[in-house]
Amino acid sequence: MKKQLSLLGSTGSIGTQCLDVVLQAGYEIVCLAAYSNAKLLEAQARRFHPSLVALVDETAAKDLKVRLADTDIHVLSGMDGVCACAAYEKADTVLNSVVGMAGLAPTLAAIEAKKTLALANKETLVAGGALVTRLAKENGVTILPVDSEHSAIFQCLQGMHDKTELKSILLTASGGPFFGKSKEALATVTLAQALKHPNWSMGAKITVDSATMMNKGLELIEAVWLFDVTPEQIQILVHRESIVHSAVEFSDNAVIAQLGVPDMRVPIQYALTYPARIPSPVKRLSLSELGTLHFCLPDEETFRCLPLCRKAIARGGLAPCIANGANEMANALFREGKIGFLQIADLVEGALENVPSQQIYTRQDVFDADKAARDYVLAQQR
Ligand code: MG
């Protein structure tokens, strides 16, 4: 039977690339959900004929309802609508590519409905890792990583017989557009410069996270939860070419890496076809054309978000949730031109030091800590 897919975040970068993969692989789309882009969601709905669609924004959802009035597609609104798509009975797989902490509620809804979860939303594992992984275990749900590095690690781990065989993870980072820059130079960088990622085409939030290297810090925490390793087992490796998407080191010191041209359609497709592989329209890798690949350690004194994330996961409990919430708000303020680039790390650090955390937490605690971290960042602006 064809895979029945519910796609959350369908109008974003991952969402549109996922639909590209779906066209190739011939899956059935049963739900599409997004934030507010009614025009694009209408076009996608007409192309893929889902049963159910949802937009978070109420006004946009009303607009979408009018646009789809001549079809039998059911239109929902709000976060409840997105969660209904995540738990939709006809879906067997949910791909969650919602941006940020907003992805947590649909992630939990998908897990509770026992869907296979293809996860592109790293913030949900960062903010509520203990909760999400425990619920997934209880419900027998498999979480398949879509993040390129984590997909690479997951691919490298296929065939591992016992968890004790895994010694370390080499998590690669492009270094972003500001690789090699000094702190002084970073003080005056603009949004336009931050949005010029050397290798990957992504949404604005993650591209700014990539420039601060917060993205790699979030990915470190994501890897801790996905692969059940300690933060000390993960080494960040700057690799400018983004050809090696990550590697794992085994107990016999053998290192296995996954390589390919930087194109998100490979990790998206693997999450959907796992454990099988099928042909892809993605360009083939030519190592002879490349000739050389480079690796070095990150500059953690300049890119402070990275060690701050290490500190947060070492503290545990809600500390990663607070770091993530502060970063989401600071990232948005930087994109609005309200703060400078270096202030993002200052605000993440300030939130980690000042927002109360706790070790054991419930779902509500995660939402409360996220809000407290955002409020802390906003209060620093007044
Ligand atoms: Mg990534």
Tab-separated table of C-alpha atoms and ligand atoms in Angstrom:
chain	number	residue	atom	x	y	z
A	1	MET	CA	0.000	0.000	0.000
A	2	LYS	CA	1.126	3.550	-0.698
A	3	LYS	CA	2.474	5.502	2.257
A	4	GLN	CA	-0.133	7.960	3.577
A	5	LEU	CA	1.643	11.137	4.576
A	6	SER	CA	0.599	14.081	6.719
A	7	LEU	CA	2.940	17.003	6.000
A	8	LEU	CA	3.227	19.765	8.602
A	9	GLY	CA	4.963	22.964	7.493
A	10	SER	CA	4.195	22.254	3.838
A	11	THR	CA	4.789	25.795	2.532
A	12	GLY	CA	8.310	26.102	4.000
A	13	SER	CA	11.664	25.058	2.599
A	14	ILE	CA	11.543	21.432	3.842
A	15	GLY	CA	7.814	21.172	3.081
A	16	THR	CA	8.110	22.173	-0.563
A	17	GLN	CA	11.137	19.897	-1.045
A	18	CYS	CA	9.187	17.060	0.599
A	19	LEU	CA	6.395	17.500	-1.955
A	20	ASP	CA	9.058	17.304	-4.663
A	21	VAL	CA	10.154	13.948	-3.199
A	22	VAL	CA	6.536	12.788	-2.898
A	23	LEU	CA	5.979	13.443	-6.625
A	24	GLN	CA	8.969	11.220	-7.419
A	25	ALA	CA	8.145	8.482	-4.920
A	26	GLY	CA	4.378	8.446	-5.448
A	27	TYR	CA	3.185	8.718	-1.855
A	28	GLU	CA	-0.290	9.839	-0.990
A	29	ILE	CA	-0.657	13.166	0.832
A	30	VAL	CA	-3.592	12.995	3.262
A	31	CYS	CA	-2.982	16.246	5.220
A	32	LEU	CA	-1.168	19.514	4.616
A	33	ALA	CA	-0.617	22.111	7.330
A	34	ALA	CA	1.217	25.435	7.398
A	35	TYR	CA	1.336	28.737	9.265
A	36	SER	CA	-0.346	31.381	7.083
A	37	ASN	CA	0.453	31.018	3.373
A	38	ALA	CA	-3.099	30.387	2.048
A	39	LYS	CA	-2.189	30.960	-1.594
A	40	LEU	CA	0.564	28.323	-1.687
A	41	LEU	CA	-1.383	25.882	0.475
A	42	GLU	CA	-4.323	26.176	-1.942
A	43	ALA	CA	-2.035	25.362	-4.872
A	44	GLN	CA	-0.554	22.390	-2.990
A	45	ALA	CA	-4.018	21.132	-2.009
A	46	ARG	CA	-5.195	21.276	-5.634
A	47	ARG	CA	-2.094	19.401	-6.753
A	48	PHE	CA	-2.016	16.679	-4.056
A	49	HIS	CA	-5.701	16.300	-3.046
A	50	PRO	CA	-5.380	15.855	0.745
A	51	SER	CA	-8.490	15.134	2.843
A	52	LEU	CA	-7.581	17.698	5.468
A	53	VAL	CA	-5.633	20.978	5.474
A	54	ALA	CA	-4.898	23.471	8.277
A	55	LEU	CA	-3.428	26.926	8.732
A	56	VAL	CA	-2.414	28.211	12.180
A	57	ASP	CA	-3.404	31.798	11.365
A	58	GLU	CA	-7.188	32.133	11.734
A	59	THR	CA	-7.624	34.878	9.106
A	60	ALA	CA	-5.535	32.961	6.575
A	61	ALA	CA	-7.543	29.802	7.317
A	62	LYS	CA	-10.791	31.670	6.533
A	63	ASP	CA	-9.258	32.819	3.261
A	64	LEU	CA	-8.203	29.231	2.482
A	65	LYS	CA	-11.711	27.961	3.174
A	66	VAL	CA	-13.083	30.367	0.550
A	67	ARG	CA	-10.340	29.403	-1.908
A	68	LEU	CA	-11.118	25.677	-1.510
A	69	ALA	CA	-14.921	26.070	-1.355
A	70	ASP	CA	-15.360	24.190	-4.657
A	71	THR	CA	-13.502	21.098	-3.302
A	72	ASP	CA	-14.372	18.541	-0.631
A	73	ILE	CA	-11.147	19.286	1.282
A	74	HIS	CA	-11.776	19.948	4.953
A	75	VAL	CA	-10.115	23.181	6.260
A	76	LEU	CA	-9.106	23.610	9.917
A	77	SER	CA	-7.428	26.501	11.755
A	78	GLY	CA	-5.173	27.187	14.725
A	79	MET	CA	-2.631	24.926	16.422
A	80	ASP	CA	-5.518	22.514	17.110
A	81	GLY	CA	-5.969	22.196	13.356
A	82	VAL	CA	-2.281	21.361	12.870
A	83	CYS	CA	-2.479	18.785	15.697
A	84	ALA	CA	-5.568	17.261	14.045
A	85	CYS	CA	-3.464	16.810	10.887
A	86	ALA	CA	-0.695	15.215	13.000
A	87	ALA	CA	-3.148	12.701	14.464
A	88	TYR	CA	-5.295	12.181	11.336
A	89	GLU	CA	-6.503	8.591	11.203
A	90	LYS	CA	-5.656	7.924	7.548
A	91	ALA	CA	-2.024	9.067	7.961
A	92	ASP	CA	0.610	6.446	8.779
A	93	THR	CA	3.560	8.854	8.658
A	94	VAL	CA	3.815	12.473	9.806
A	95	LEU	CA	6.605	14.700	8.520
A	96	ASN	CA	6.939	17.606	10.928
A	97	SER	CA	8.837	20.538	9.426
A	98	VAL	CA	7.175	23.258	11.495
A	99	VAL	CA	9.742	25.921	12.476
A	100	GLY	CA	10.666	26.284	16.142
A	101	MET	CA	9.085	25.397	19.445
A	102	ALA	CA	5.650	25.630	17.744
A	103	GLY	CA	6.396	22.131	16.427
A	104	LEU	CA	6.236	20.537	19.874
A	105	ALA	CA	2.446	20.216	20.183
A	106	PRO	CA	2.025	18.506	16.759
A	107	THR	CA	5.020	16.242	17.516
A	108	LEU	CA	3.320	15.079	20.718
A	109	ALA	CA	-0.021	14.700	18.900
A	110	ALA	CA	1.610	12.502	16.216
A	111	ILE	CA	3.342	10.332	18.822
A	112	GLU	CA	0.175	9.872	20.868
A	113	ALA	CA	-1.651	8.835	17.685
A	114	LYS	CA	1.169	6.278	17.096
A	115	LYS	CA	2.292	7.692	13.744
A	116	THR	CA	5.777	7.111	12.355
A	117	LEU	CA	7.409	10.502	12.841
A	118	ALA	CA	9.809	11.956	10.279
A	119	LEU	CA	11.208	14.841	12.285
A	120	ALA	CA	12.642	17.959	10.691
A	121	ASN	CA	11.712	20.119	13.689
A	122	LYS	CA	14.808	19.940	15.920
A	123	GLU	CA	13.474	22.455	18.448
A	124	THR	CA	10.925	19.950	19.789
A	125	LEU	CA	13.712	17.554	20.797
A	126	VAL	CA	15.804	20.400	22.187
A	127	ALA	CA	12.984	21.851	24.289
A	128	GLY	CA	11.265	18.648	25.389
A	129	GLY	CA	13.722	15.849	24.602
A	130	ALA	CA	13.060	13.741	27.710
A	131	LEU	CA	9.296	14.043	27.291
A	132	VAL	CA	9.275	13.372	23.527
A	133	THR	CA	11.600	10.360	23.657
A	134	ARG	CA	9.776	8.830	26.638
A	135	LEU	CA	6.381	9.223	24.938
A	136	ALA	CA	7.752	7.800	21.687
A	137	LYS	CA	9.023	4.748	23.551
A	138	GLU	CA	5.729	4.256	25.398
A	139	ASN	CA	3.762	4.466	22.147
A	140	GLY	CA	6.171	2.326	20.123
A	141	VAL	CA	6.793	5.244	17.745
A	142	THR	CA	9.893	5.435	15.551
A	143	ILE	CA	11.426	8.902	15.140
A	144	LEU	CA	13.234	9.178	11.813
A	145	PRO	CA	15.588	12.168	11.544
A	146	VAL	CA	15.220	14.543	8.588
A	147	ASP	CA	17.913	17.017	9.671
A	148	SER	CA	20.746	16.276	7.202
A	149	GLU	CA	23.414	15.613	9.844
A	150	HIS	CA	21.166	13.379	11.910
A	151	SER	CA	19.981	11.510	8.850
A	152	ALA	CA	23.669	10.964	8.023
A	153	ILE	CA	24.392	9.634	11.527
A	154	PHE	CA	21.282	7.437	11.357
A	155	GLN	CA	22.427	6.058	7.984
A	156	CYS	CA	25.940	5.381	9.335
A	157	LEU	CA	24.441	3.487	12.286
A	158	GLN	CA	22.492	1.019	10.112
A	159	GLY	CA	23.973	-2.375	10.775
A	160	MET	CA	25.280	-1.560	14.266
A	161	HIS	CA	24.675	-4.658	16.382
A	162	ASP	CA	24.934	-3.232	19.873
A	163	LYS	CA	24.817	0.284	21.302
A	164	THR	CA	28.173	-0.218	23.046
A	165	GLU	CA	29.797	-0.321	19.583
A	166	LEU	CA	29.183	3.411	19.111
A	167	LYS	CA	32.126	5.390	20.477
A	168	SER	CA	31.507	8.920	19.196
A	169	ILE	CA	29.647	11.069	16.716
A	170	LEU	CA	31.371	13.534	14.409
A	171	LEU	CA	28.732	16.196	13.785
A	172	THR	CA	29.782	18.322	10.845
A	173	ALA	CA	29.068	22.050	10.490
A	174	SER	CA	29.515	24.268	7.447
A	175	GLY	CA	30.611	27.122	9.723
A	176	GLY	CA	28.002	29.350	8.089
A	177	PRO	CA	28.533	32.665	6.271
A	178	PHE	CA	30.723	34.156	9.040
A	179	PHE	CA	33.314	31.394	9.322
A	180	GLY	CA	36.755	32.855	10.098
A	181	LYS	CA	35.388	36.264	11.178
A	182	SER	CA	36.509	37.918	14.422
A	183	LYS	CA	34.164	39.044	17.173
A	184	GLU	CA	34.862	42.665	16.214
A	185	ALA	CA	33.800	41.997	12.635
A	186	LEU	CA	30.659	40.201	13.794
A	187	ALA	CA	29.503	43.210	15.842
A	188	THR	CA	28.377	45.020	12.703
A	189	VAL	CA	27.175	42.234	10.380
A	190	THR	CA	23.758	42.719	8.769
A	191	LEU	CA	20.767	40.422	8.287
A	192	ALA	CA	21.424	40.295	4.530
A	193	GLN	CA	24.951	39.004	5.220
A	194	ALA	CA	23.653	36.456	7.747
A	195	LEU	CA	21.160	35.144	5.202
A	196	LYS	CA	23.859	34.287	2.642
A	197	HIS	CA	24.522	30.664	3.560
A	198	PRO	CA	27.409	29.204	1.531
A	199	ASN	CA	25.948	25.737	0.849
A	200	TRP	CA	22.366	25.223	1.956
A	201	SER	CA	19.162	26.935	0.875
A	202	MET	CA	16.931	27.103	3.976
A	203	GLY	CA	14.372	29.278	5.749
A	204	ALA	CA	15.395	32.576	7.434
A	205	LYS	CA	15.264	31.386	11.065
A	206	ILE	CA	17.565	28.410	10.574
A	207	THR	CA	19.898	30.372	8.280
A	208	VAL	CA	20.458	32.953	11.047
A	209	ASP	CA	20.917	30.059	13.529
A	210	SER	CA	23.508	28.705	11.146
A	211	ALA	CA	25.348	32.061	11.091
A	212	THR	CA	25.505	32.172	14.929
A	213	MET	CA	26.212	28.399	15.031
A	214	MET	CA	23.267	28.109	17.422
A	215	ASN	CA	21.975	25.641	14.838
A	216	LYS	CA	24.919	23.322	15.545
A	217	GLY	CA	24.354	23.687	19.287
A	218	LEU	CA	20.689	22.736	18.814
A	219	GLU	CA	21.782	19.812	16.632
A	220	LEU	CA	24.165	18.618	19.330
A	221	ILE	CA	21.253	18.454	21.784
A	222	GLU	CA	19.061	16.854	19.110
A	223	ALA	CA	21.716	14.152	18.597
A	224	VAL	CA	21.932	13.442	22.341
A	225	TRP	CA	18.218	12.574	22.348
A	226	LEU	CA	17.997	10.827	18.979
A	227	PHE	CA	21.000	8.561	19.469
A	228	ASP	CA	21.053	8.226	23.276
A	229	VAL	CA	24.664	9.425	23.648
A	230	THR	CA	26.299	11.829	26.099
A	231	PRO	CA	27.214	15.357	24.927
A	232	GLU	CA	30.875	14.418	25.477
A	233	GLN	CA	30.535	11.716	22.828
A	234	ILE	CA	29.755	14.342	20.192
A	235	GLN	CA	32.503	16.288	18.459
A	236	ILE	CA	31.620	19.273	16.267
A	237	LEU	CA	33.718	19.405	13.138
A	238	VAL	CA	33.694	22.386	10.784
A	239	HIS	CA	33.640	21.144	7.203
A	240	ARG	CA	33.203	24.032	4.787
A	241	GLU	CA	32.193	21.992	1.745
A	242	SER	CA	29.128	20.298	3.389
A	243	ILE	CA	29.844	17.058	1.526
A	244	VAL	CA	30.398	14.839	4.573
A	245	HIS	CA	27.036	15.213	6.313
A	246	SER	CA	28.353	13.638	9.552
A	247	ALA	CA	30.172	10.497	10.666
A	248	VAL	CA	30.263	7.987	13.508
A	249	GLU	CA	33.236	6.375	15.209
A	250	PHE	CA	32.884	2.791	16.409
A	251	SER	CA	34.594	0.940	19.253
A	252	ASP	CA	37.284	-0.409	16.905
A	253	ASN	CA	38.078	3.182	15.795
A	254	ALA	CA	36.546	2.593	12.374
A	255	VAL	CA	34.858	5.813	11.204
A	256	ILE	CA	31.896	5.646	8.836
A	257	ALA	CA	30.666	8.812	7.149
A	258	GLN	CA	27.744	9.637	4.867
A	259	LEU	CA	28.560	11.828	1.868
A	260	GLY	CA	26.602	13.519	-0.897
A	261	VAL	CA	25.942	16.871	-2.509
A	262	PRO	CA	24.140	19.211	-0.084
A	263	ASP	CA	20.485	18.647	-1.014
A	264	MET	CA	17.768	18.151	1.610
A	265	ARG	CA	15.781	15.899	-0.692
A	266	VAL	CA	18.119	12.987	0.180
A	267	PRO	CA	17.482	13.010	3.970
A	268	ILE	CA	13.763	13.760	3.396
A	269	GLN	CA	13.443	10.815	1.028
A	270	TYR	CA	15.402	8.435	3.258
A	271	ALA	CA	13.098	9.235	6.179
A	272	LEU	CA	10.142	8.326	3.958
A	273	THR	CA	11.582	5.198	2.316
A	274	TYR	CA	13.549	3.859	5.316
A	275	PRO	CA	14.867	1.176	5.491
A	276	ALA	CA	14.735	0.996	1.675
A	277	ARG	CA	16.372	3.344	-0.808
A	278	ILE	CA	14.907	4.439	-4.145
A	279	PRO	CA	16.334	6.527	-7.045
A	280	SER	CA	16.526	10.281	-6.466
A	281	PRO	CA	16.662	13.304	-8.801
A	282	VAL	CA	19.490	14.728	-6.659
A	283	LYS	CA	22.827	15.342	-8.390
A	284	ARG	CA	25.450	12.612	-8.021
A	285	LEU	CA	28.581	13.311	-5.979
A	286	SER	CA	31.870	13.444	-7.852
A	287	LEU	CA	34.774	13.175	-5.413
A	288	SER	CA	37.329	13.450	-8.222
A	289	GLU	CA	35.844	16.808	-9.255
A	290	LEU	CA	36.008	18.010	-5.647
A	291	GLY	CA	39.540	16.732	-5.114
A	292	THR	CA	39.872	17.943	-1.512
A	293	LEU	CA	37.748	18.138	1.606
A	294	HIS	CA	38.609	20.271	4.662
A	295	PHE	CA	37.960	19.839	8.391
A	296	CYS	CA	38.779	21.898	11.496
A	297	LEU	CA	37.502	22.559	15.003
A	298	PRO	CA	34.962	25.366	15.528
A	299	ASP	CA	35.955	28.733	17.059
A	300	GLU	CA	33.864	28.505	20.215
A	301	GLU	CA	35.170	31.786	21.645
A	302	THR	CA	33.689	33.720	18.735
A	303	PHE	CA	30.619	31.561	18.120
A	304	ARG	CA	29.439	31.417	21.727
A	305	CYS	CA	26.029	29.877	21.078
A	306	LEU	CA	27.749	26.540	20.538
A	307	PRO	CA	29.372	26.243	24.035
A	308	LEU	CA	26.184	27.727	25.546
A	309	CYS	CA	24.185	24.828	24.123
A	310	ARG	CA	26.763	22.393	25.507
A	311	LYS	CA	26.335	24.026	28.887
A	312	ALA	CA	22.537	23.794	28.605
A	313	ILE	CA	22.470	20.064	27.813
A	314	ALA	CA	25.061	19.388	30.537
A	315	ARG	CA	22.753	21.112	33.042
A	316	GLY	CA	19.837	19.116	31.692
A	317	GLY	CA	16.182	19.513	32.659
A	318	LEU	CA	14.640	22.611	31.137
A	319	ALA	CA	17.956	24.416	30.479
A	320	PRO	CA	17.970	23.456	26.750
A	321	CYS	CA	14.334	24.602	26.473
A	322	ILE	CA	15.314	27.982	27.975
A	323	ALA	CA	18.308	28.351	25.638
A	324	ASN	CA	16.087	27.490	22.671
A	325	GLY	CA	13.253	29.838	23.686
A	326	ALA	CA	15.675	32.722	24.249
A	327	ASN	CA	17.313	32.038	20.895
A	328	GLU	CA	14.000	31.924	19.013
A	329	MET	CA	13.092	35.350	20.374
A	330	ALA	CA	16.587	36.823	19.902
A	331	ASN	CA	16.790	35.405	16.368
A	332	ALA	CA	13.423	37.066	15.548
A	333	LEU	CA	14.573	40.400	17.049
A	334	PHE	CA	17.755	40.273	14.959
A	335	ARG	CA	15.698	39.583	11.828
A	336	GLU	CA	13.512	42.587	12.719
A	337	GLY	CA	16.636	44.760	12.983
A	338	LYS	CA	16.090	45.379	16.699
A	339	ILE	CA	19.305	43.846	18.067
A	340	GLY	CA	22.844	43.269	16.821
A	341	PHE	CA	24.220	39.882	15.819
A	342	LEU	CA	26.386	39.379	18.928
A	343	GLN	CA	23.482	40.142	21.249
A	344	ILE	CA	21.859	36.843	20.274
A	345	ALA	CA	24.467	34.862	22.266
A	346	ASP	CA	24.371	37.402	25.127
A	347	LEU	CA	20.605	36.937	25.430
A	348	VAL	CA	20.819	33.142	25.310
A	349	GLU	CA	23.459	33.260	28.042
A	350	GLY	CA	21.421	35.717	30.125
A	351	ALA	CA	18.326	33.521	29.895
A	352	LEU	CA	20.314	30.436	30.921
A	353	GLU	CA	21.614	32.282	33.989
A	354	ASN	CA	18.374	34.020	34.996
A	355	VAL	CA	15.347	31.945	33.996
A	356	PRO	CA	14.539	29.283	36.616
A	357	SER	CA	14.964	25.702	35.434
A	358	GLN	CA	14.077	22.313	36.860
A	359	GLN	CA	15.277	18.762	36.212
A	360	ILE	CA	12.003	16.823	35.972
A	361	TYR	CA	9.311	18.419	33.824
A	362	THR	CA	5.821	18.001	32.410
A	363	ARG	CA	4.475	19.154	29.052
A	364	GLN	CA	3.134	22.349	30.646
A	365	ASP	CA	6.521	23.054	32.280
A	366	VAL	CA	8.118	23.016	28.812
A	367	PHE	CA	5.649	25.603	27.452
A	368	ASP	CA	6.035	27.715	30.625
A	369	ALA	CA	9.855	27.663	30.534
A	370	ASP	CA	9.803	28.533	26.818
A	371	LYS	CA	7.570	31.529	27.526
A	372	ALA	CA	9.683	32.633	30.510
A	373	ALA	CA	12.807	32.567	28.304
A	374	ARG	CA	11.082	34.632	25.587
A	375	ASP	CA	9.777	37.107	28.194
A	376	TYR	CA	13.286	37.419	29.636
A	377	VAL	CA	14.667	38.353	26.191
A	378	LEU	CA	11.877	40.859	25.559
A	379	ALA	CA	12.389	42.428	29.009
A	380	GLN	CA	16.056	43.101	28.147
A	381	GLN	CA	14.857	45.284	25.237
A	382	ARG	CA	12.884	47.711	27.400
B	1	MG	MG	21.183	20.349	9.978
